[in-house]
PDB file of C-alpha atoms in Angstrom:
ATOM      1  CA  MET A  78     -15.225  -6.294 -17.938  1.00  0.00           C
ATOM      2  CA  PRO A  79     -15.068  -2.583 -16.982  1.00  0.00           C
ATOM      3  CA  VAL A  80     -12.944  -0.176 -19.006  1.00  0.00           C
ATOM      4  CA  THR A  81     -10.143   1.853 -17.405  1.00  0.00           C
ATOM      5  CA  ILE A  82      -9.088   5.228 -18.840  1.00  0.00           C
ATOM      6  CA  ASN A  83      -5.401   6.114 -18.378  1.00  0.00           C
ATOM      7  CA  ALA A  84      -3.296   9.195 -19.075  1.00  0.00           C
ATOM      8  CA  VAL A  85       0.389   9.793 -18.444  1.00  0.00           C
ATOM      9  CA  TYR A  86       1.895  13.251 -17.970  1.00  0.00           C
ATOM     10  CA  ALA A  87       5.640  13.340 -18.496  1.00  0.00           C
ATOM     11  CA  SER A  88       8.034  16.259 -18.365  1.00  0.00           C
ATOM     12  CA  PRO A  89      11.800  16.424 -17.888  1.00  0.00           C
ATOM     13  CA  ASN A  90      11.297  16.776 -14.125  1.00  0.00           C
ATOM     14  CA  ASP A  91       8.108  14.867 -13.437  1.00  0.00           C
ATOM     15  CA  THR A  92       5.916  11.957 -14.459  1.00  0.00           C
ATOM     16  CA  ASN A  93       2.406  11.309 -13.233  1.00  0.00           C
ATOM     17  CA  THR A  94      -0.119   8.639 -14.206  1.00  0.00           C
ATOM     18  CA  PHE A  95      -3.850   9.237 -13.942  1.00  0.00           C
ATOM     19  CA  VAL A  96      -6.257   6.281 -13.879  1.00  0.00           C
ATOM     20  CA  ILE A  97     -10.045   6.421 -13.966  1.00  0.00           C
ATOM     21  CA  PRO A  98     -12.019   3.174 -13.712  1.00  0.00           C
ATOM     22  CA  THR A  99     -15.445   3.192 -15.347  1.00  0.00           C
ATOM     23  CA  GLU A 100     -18.600   1.200 -14.966  1.00  0.00           C
ATOM     24  CA  ALA A 101     -18.649   0.792 -18.741  1.00  0.00           C
ATOM     25  CA  ALA A 102     -18.494  -2.829 -19.753  1.00  0.00           C
ATOM     26  CA  ALA A 103     -16.715  -3.409 -23.043  1.00  0.00           C
ATOM     27  CA  THR A 104     -19.197  -3.905 -25.856  1.00  0.00           C
ATOM     28  CA  THR A 105     -19.251  -6.809 -28.263  1.00  0.00           C
ATOM     29  CA  GLU A 106     -20.931  -7.562 -31.568  1.00  0.00           C
ATOM     30  CA  ASP A 107     -23.850  -8.968 -29.566  1.00  0.00           C
ATOM     31  CA  SER A 108     -24.309  -5.774 -27.508  1.00  0.00           C
ATOM     32  CA  THR A 109     -27.597  -3.976 -27.879  1.00  0.00           C
ATOM     33  CA  GLN A 110     -27.874  -0.365 -28.962  1.00  0.00           C
ATOM     34  CA  THR A 111     -28.691   0.549 -25.364  1.00  0.00           C
ATOM     35  CA  ASP A 112     -25.566  -1.268 -24.117  1.00  0.00           C
ATOM     36  CA  GLN A 113     -23.427   0.589 -26.647  1.00  0.00           C
ATOM     37  CA  THR A 114     -24.996   3.935 -25.769  1.00  0.00           C
ATOM     38  CA  ASN A 115     -24.440   3.320 -22.050  1.00  0.00           C
ATOM     39  CA  HIS A 116     -20.849   2.315 -22.762  1.00  0.00           C
ATOM     40  CA  VAL A 117     -20.107   5.513 -24.698  1.00  0.00           C
ATOM     41  CA  LYS A 118     -21.808   7.618 -22.017  1.00  0.00           C
ATOM     42  CA  ALA A 119     -19.736   6.029 -19.232  1.00  0.00           C
ATOM     43  CA  VAL A 120     -16.507   6.465 -21.200  1.00  0.00           C
ATOM     44  CA  ARG A 121     -17.296  10.130 -21.878  1.00  0.00           C
ATOM     45  CA  GLU A 122     -17.949  10.711 -18.180  1.00  0.00           C
ATOM     46  CA  ALA A 123     -14.682   8.972 -17.268  1.00  0.00           C
ATOM     47  CA  VAL A 124     -12.729  11.053 -19.789  1.00  0.00           C
ATOM     48  CA  ALA A 125     -14.234  14.239 -18.330  1.00  0.00           C
ATOM     49  CA  LYS A 126     -13.182  13.145 -14.812  1.00  0.00           C
ATOM     50  CA  LEU A 127      -9.715  12.321 -16.098  1.00  0.00           C
ATOM     51  CA  GLN A 128      -9.443  15.712 -17.761  1.00  0.00           C
ATOM     52  CA  ASP A 129     -10.476  17.393 -14.493  1.00  0.00           C
ATOM     53  CA  GLN A 130      -7.761  15.494 -12.600  1.00  0.00           C
ATOM     54  CA  VAL A 131      -5.090  16.370 -15.158  1.00  0.00           C
ATOM     55  CA  ASN A 132      -6.111  20.042 -15.184  1.00  0.00           C
ATOM     56  CA  LYS A 133      -6.062  20.181 -11.373  1.00  0.00           C
ATOM     57  CA  TYR A 134      -2.622  18.552 -11.291  1.00  0.00           C
ATOM     58  CA  LEU A 135      -1.188  20.881 -13.930  1.00  0.00           C
ATOM     59  CA  THR A 136      -2.631  23.953 -12.210  1.00  0.00           C
ATOM     60  CA  GLU A 137      -1.031  22.899  -8.915  1.00  0.00           C
ATOM     61  CA  HIS A 138       2.234  22.101 -10.712  1.00  0.00           C
ATOM     62  CA  MET A 139       2.277  25.530 -12.392  1.00  0.00           C
ATOM     63  CA  GLU A 140       1.565  27.235  -9.059  1.00  0.00           C
ATOM     64  CA  VAL A 141       4.537  25.477  -7.440  1.00  0.00           C
ATOM     65  CA  GLU A 142       6.808  26.504 -10.323  1.00  0.00           C
ATOM     66  CA  LYS A 143       5.545  30.089 -10.107  1.00  0.00           C
ATOM     67  CA  ASN A 144       6.198  30.179  -6.353  1.00  0.00           C
ATOM     68  CA  ASP A 145       9.679  28.700  -6.847  1.00  0.00           C
ATOM     69  CA  ALA A 146      10.472  31.355  -9.458  1.00  0.00           C
ATOM     70  CA  ALA A 147       9.188  34.123  -7.168  1.00  0.00           C
ATOM     71  CA  LYS A 148      11.264  32.745  -4.294  1.00  0.00           C
ATOM     72  CA  THR A 149      14.391  32.684  -6.471  1.00  0.00           C
ATOM     73  CA  LEU A 150      13.726  36.243  -7.609  1.00  0.00           C
ATOM     74  CA  GLU A 151      13.203  37.336  -4.016  1.00  0.00           C
ATOM     75  CA  ASP A 152      16.377  35.583  -2.850  1.00  0.00           C
ATOM     76  CA  ASN A 153      18.377  37.310  -5.592  1.00  0.00           C
ATOM     77  CA  TYR A 154      16.809  40.759  -5.231  1.00  0.00           C
ATOM     78  CA  GLY A 155      19.465  43.440  -5.453  1.00  0.00           C
ATOM     79  CA  GLU A 156      22.178  41.004  -6.432  1.00  0.00           C
ATOM     80  CA  GLU A 157      23.693  40.568  -9.822  1.00  0.00           C
ATOM     81  CA  VAL A 158      22.937  37.070 -11.085  1.00  0.00           C
ATOM     82  CA  VAL A 159      25.426  35.645 -13.550  1.00  0.00           C
ATOM     83  CA  ASP A 160      24.603  32.513 -15.533  1.00  0.00           C
ATOM     84  CA  GLU A 161      27.384  30.006 -15.312  1.00  0.00           C
ATOM     85  CA  GLU A 162      27.726  28.098 -18.554  1.00  0.00           C
TER      86      GLU A 162
END
């Protein structure tokens, strides 16, 4: 049975789930050393792919937030902004 690697990103405004299936079959006590080595290799590769996806998502998310902040600053240029609390 193949192993699936999952990660969940959660913030106050957003939640995203990342899923990477692998070709790595779960090992058992009867697995050979080669089977175990191949399993670990496949899991490592899947984790690297997952990390790449998360980093890409977070970079895009940060860019959107930066653009939103710049837009707000531009919209308020020359005006006094008062926080309402």
